[in-house]
PDB file of C-alpha atoms in Angstrom:
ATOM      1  CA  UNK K   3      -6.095  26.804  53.662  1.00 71.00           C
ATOM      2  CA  UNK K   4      -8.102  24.636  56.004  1.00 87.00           C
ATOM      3  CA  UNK K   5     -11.436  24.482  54.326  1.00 89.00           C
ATOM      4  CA  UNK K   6      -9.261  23.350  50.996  1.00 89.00           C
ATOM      5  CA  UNK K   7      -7.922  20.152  53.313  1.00 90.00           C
ATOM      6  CA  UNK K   8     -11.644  19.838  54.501  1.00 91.00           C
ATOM      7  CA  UNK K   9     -12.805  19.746  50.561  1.00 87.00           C
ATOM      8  CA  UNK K  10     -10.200  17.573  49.393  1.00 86.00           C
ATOM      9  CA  UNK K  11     -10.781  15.053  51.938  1.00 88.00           C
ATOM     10  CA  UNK K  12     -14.450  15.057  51.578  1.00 87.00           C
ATOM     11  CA  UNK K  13     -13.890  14.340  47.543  1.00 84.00           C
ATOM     12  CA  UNK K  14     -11.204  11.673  48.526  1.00 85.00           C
ATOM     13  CA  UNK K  15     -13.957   9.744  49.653  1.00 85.00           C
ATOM     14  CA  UNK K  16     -16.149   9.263  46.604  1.00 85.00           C
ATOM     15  CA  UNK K  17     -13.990   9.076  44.511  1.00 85.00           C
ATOM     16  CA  UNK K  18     -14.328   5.357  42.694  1.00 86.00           C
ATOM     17  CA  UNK K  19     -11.171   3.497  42.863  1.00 88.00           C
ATOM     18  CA  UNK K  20     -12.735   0.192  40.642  1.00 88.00           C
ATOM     19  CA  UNK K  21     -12.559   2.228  37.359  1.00 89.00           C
ATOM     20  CA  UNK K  22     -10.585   0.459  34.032  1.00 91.00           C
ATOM     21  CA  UNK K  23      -7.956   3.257  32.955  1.00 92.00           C
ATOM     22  CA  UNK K  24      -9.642   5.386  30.034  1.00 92.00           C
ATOM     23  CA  UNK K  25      -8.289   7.166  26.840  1.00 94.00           C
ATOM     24  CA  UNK K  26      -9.886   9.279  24.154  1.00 95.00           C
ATOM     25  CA  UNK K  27     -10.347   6.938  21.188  1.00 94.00           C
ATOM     26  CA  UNK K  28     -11.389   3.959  23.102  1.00 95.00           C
ATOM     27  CA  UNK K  29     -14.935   2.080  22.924  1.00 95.00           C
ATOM     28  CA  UNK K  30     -16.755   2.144  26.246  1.00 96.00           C
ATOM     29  CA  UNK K  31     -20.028   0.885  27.839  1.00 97.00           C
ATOM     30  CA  UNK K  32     -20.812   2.862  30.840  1.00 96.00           C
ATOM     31  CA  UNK K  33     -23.683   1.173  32.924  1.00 96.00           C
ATOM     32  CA  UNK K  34     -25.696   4.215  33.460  1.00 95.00           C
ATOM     33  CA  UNK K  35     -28.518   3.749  36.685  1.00 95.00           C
ATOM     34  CA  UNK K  36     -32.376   4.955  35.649  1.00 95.00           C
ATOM     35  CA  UNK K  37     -35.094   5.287  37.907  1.00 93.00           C
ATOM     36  CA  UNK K  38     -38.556   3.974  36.331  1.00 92.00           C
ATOM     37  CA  UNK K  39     -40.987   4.973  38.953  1.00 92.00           C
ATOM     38  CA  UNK K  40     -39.846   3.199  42.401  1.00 94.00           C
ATOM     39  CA  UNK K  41     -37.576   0.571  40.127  1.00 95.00           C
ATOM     40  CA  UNK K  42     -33.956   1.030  39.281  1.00 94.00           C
ATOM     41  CA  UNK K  43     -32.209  -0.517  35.891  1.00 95.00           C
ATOM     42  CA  UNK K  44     -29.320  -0.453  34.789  1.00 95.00           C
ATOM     43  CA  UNK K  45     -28.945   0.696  31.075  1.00 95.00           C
ATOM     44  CA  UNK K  46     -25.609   0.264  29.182  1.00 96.00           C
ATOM     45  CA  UNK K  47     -24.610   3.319  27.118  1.00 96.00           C
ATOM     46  CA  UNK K  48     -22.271   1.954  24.289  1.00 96.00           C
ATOM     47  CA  UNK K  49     -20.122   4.641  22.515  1.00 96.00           C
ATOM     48  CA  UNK K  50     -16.214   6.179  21.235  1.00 96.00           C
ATOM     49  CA  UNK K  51     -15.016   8.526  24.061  1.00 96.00           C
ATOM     50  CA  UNK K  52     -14.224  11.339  21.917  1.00 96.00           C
ATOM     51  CA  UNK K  53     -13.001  14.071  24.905  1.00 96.00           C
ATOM     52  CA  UNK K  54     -12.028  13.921  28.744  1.00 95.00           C
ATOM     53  CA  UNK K  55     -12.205  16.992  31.175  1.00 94.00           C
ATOM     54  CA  UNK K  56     -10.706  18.149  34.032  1.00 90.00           C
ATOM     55  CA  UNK K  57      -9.581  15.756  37.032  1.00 84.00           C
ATOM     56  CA  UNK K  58      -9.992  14.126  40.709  1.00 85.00           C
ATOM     57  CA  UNK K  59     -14.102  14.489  41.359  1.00 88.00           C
ATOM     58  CA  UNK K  60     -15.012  16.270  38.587  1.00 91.00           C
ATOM     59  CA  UNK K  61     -13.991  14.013  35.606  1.00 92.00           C
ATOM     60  CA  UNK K  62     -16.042  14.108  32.938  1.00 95.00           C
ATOM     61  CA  UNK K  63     -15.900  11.528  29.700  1.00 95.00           C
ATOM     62  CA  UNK K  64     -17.769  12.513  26.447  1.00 96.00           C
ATOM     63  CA  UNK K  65     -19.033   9.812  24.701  1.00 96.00           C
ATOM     64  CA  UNK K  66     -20.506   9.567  21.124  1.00 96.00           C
ATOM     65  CA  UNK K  67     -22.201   7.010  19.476  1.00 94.00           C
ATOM     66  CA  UNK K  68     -25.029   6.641  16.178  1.00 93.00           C
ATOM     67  CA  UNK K  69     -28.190   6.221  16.782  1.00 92.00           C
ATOM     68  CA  UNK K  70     -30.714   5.364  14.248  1.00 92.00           C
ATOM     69  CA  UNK K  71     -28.611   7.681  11.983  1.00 89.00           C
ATOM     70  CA  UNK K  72     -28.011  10.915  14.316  1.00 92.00           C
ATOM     71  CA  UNK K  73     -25.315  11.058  16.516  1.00 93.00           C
ATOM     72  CA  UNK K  74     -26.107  11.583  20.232  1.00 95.00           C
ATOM     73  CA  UNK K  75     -22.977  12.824  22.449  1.00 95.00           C
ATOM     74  CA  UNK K  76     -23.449  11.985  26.451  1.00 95.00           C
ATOM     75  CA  UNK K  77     -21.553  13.361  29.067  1.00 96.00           C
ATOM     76  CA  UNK K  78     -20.019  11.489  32.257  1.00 95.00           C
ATOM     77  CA  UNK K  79     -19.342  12.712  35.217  1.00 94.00           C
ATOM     78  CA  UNK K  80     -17.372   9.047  36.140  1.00 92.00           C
ATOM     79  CA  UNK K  81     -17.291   9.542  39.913  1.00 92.00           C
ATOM     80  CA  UNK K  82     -20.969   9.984  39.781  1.00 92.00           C
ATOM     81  CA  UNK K  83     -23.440   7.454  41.830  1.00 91.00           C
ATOM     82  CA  UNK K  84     -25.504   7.350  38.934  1.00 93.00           C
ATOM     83  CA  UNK K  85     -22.890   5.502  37.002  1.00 94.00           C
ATOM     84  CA  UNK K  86     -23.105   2.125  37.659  1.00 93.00           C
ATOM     85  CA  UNK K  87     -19.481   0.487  35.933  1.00 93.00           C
ATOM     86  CA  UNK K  88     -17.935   1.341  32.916  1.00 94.00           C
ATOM     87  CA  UNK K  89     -16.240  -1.643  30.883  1.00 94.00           C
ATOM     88  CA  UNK K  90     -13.628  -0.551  28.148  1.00 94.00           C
ATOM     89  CA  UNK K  91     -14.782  -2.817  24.645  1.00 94.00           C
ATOM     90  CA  UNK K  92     -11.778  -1.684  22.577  1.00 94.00           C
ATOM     91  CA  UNK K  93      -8.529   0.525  22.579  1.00 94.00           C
ATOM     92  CA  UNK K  94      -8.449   3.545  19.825  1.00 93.00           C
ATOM     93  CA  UNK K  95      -5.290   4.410  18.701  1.00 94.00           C
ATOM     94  CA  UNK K  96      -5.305   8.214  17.811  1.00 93.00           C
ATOM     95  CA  UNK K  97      -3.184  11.618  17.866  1.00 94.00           C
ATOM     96  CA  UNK K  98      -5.218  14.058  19.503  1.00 94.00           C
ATOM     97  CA  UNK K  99      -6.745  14.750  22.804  1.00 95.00           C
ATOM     98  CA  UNK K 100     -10.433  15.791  21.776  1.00 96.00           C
ATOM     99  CA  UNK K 101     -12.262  13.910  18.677  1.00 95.00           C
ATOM    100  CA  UNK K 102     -14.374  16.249  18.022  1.00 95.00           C
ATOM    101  CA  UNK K 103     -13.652  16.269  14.135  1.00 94.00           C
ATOM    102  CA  UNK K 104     -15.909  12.724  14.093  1.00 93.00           C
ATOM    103  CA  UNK K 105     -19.142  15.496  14.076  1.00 92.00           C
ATOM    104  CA  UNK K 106     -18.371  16.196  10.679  1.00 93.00           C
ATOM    105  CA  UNK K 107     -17.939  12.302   9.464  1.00 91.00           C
ATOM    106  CA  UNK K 108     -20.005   9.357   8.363  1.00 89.00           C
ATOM    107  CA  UNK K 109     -19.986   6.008   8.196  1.00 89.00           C
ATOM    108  CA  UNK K 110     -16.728   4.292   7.612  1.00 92.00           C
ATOM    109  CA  UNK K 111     -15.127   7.369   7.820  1.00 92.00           C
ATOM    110  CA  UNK K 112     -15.453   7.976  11.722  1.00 90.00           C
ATOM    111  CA  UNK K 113     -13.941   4.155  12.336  1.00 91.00           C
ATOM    112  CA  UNK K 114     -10.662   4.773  14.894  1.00 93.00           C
ATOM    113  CA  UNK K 115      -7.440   2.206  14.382  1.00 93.00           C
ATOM    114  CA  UNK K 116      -7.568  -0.302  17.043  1.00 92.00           C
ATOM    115  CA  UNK K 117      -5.165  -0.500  19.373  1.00 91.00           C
ATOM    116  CA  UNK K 118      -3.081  -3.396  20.851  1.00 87.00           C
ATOM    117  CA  UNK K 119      -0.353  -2.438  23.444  1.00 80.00           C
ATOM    118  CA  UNK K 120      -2.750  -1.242  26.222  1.00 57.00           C
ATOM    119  CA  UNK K 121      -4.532  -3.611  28.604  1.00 59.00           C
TER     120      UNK K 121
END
């Protein structure tokens, strides 16, 4: 059970320990870092997180957004280098763990109830 010590320890390190506290329903923009020849930019990604995975190093937040008309769907690994911050916008108040049932919706219909009681 050494090497799993090792491992652990190793991931202790990067993880990222300036991240806002995240929930499924909320509005984020995740500062994502692109490389443009020998420059580096950051480009915000705004969008509903619609499912979380897993834990510790390997958290990963979906996030879905419209696009000129067709929904794109990105996924995060958050404890990434390549993500520069992520900033909540606004808390979504909803009853299920994985929003994957806004695929199927349009318009008004895939708004989420905001909510207050969460900082």
């Amino acid at each position: 059970m050494k090497a799993q010590e090792i491992i652990r320890s190793i991931e202790q390190e990067q993880l990222k320990s300036d991240l806002p506290v995240i929930y499924v329903g909320d509005t984020v923009r995740v500062g994502v870092k692109i490389q443009e020849g020998n420059k580096e930019r950051v480009q915000p990604y705004e969008g509903t997180v619609i499912a979380m995975r897993n834990g510790g190093i390997n958290e990963t937040i979906t996030v879905r957004r419209i696009f000129q008309g067709v929904g794109v769907e990105r996924v995060f690994l958050i404890h990434s280098p390549r993500i520069d911050s992520i900033q909540v916008i606004r808390r979504g108040k909803t009853r299920r763990a994985k929003l994957y049932y806004l695929r199927n919706r349009v318009g008004k219909a895939t708004r989420i109830k905001q909510r207050f009681d969460r900082r």
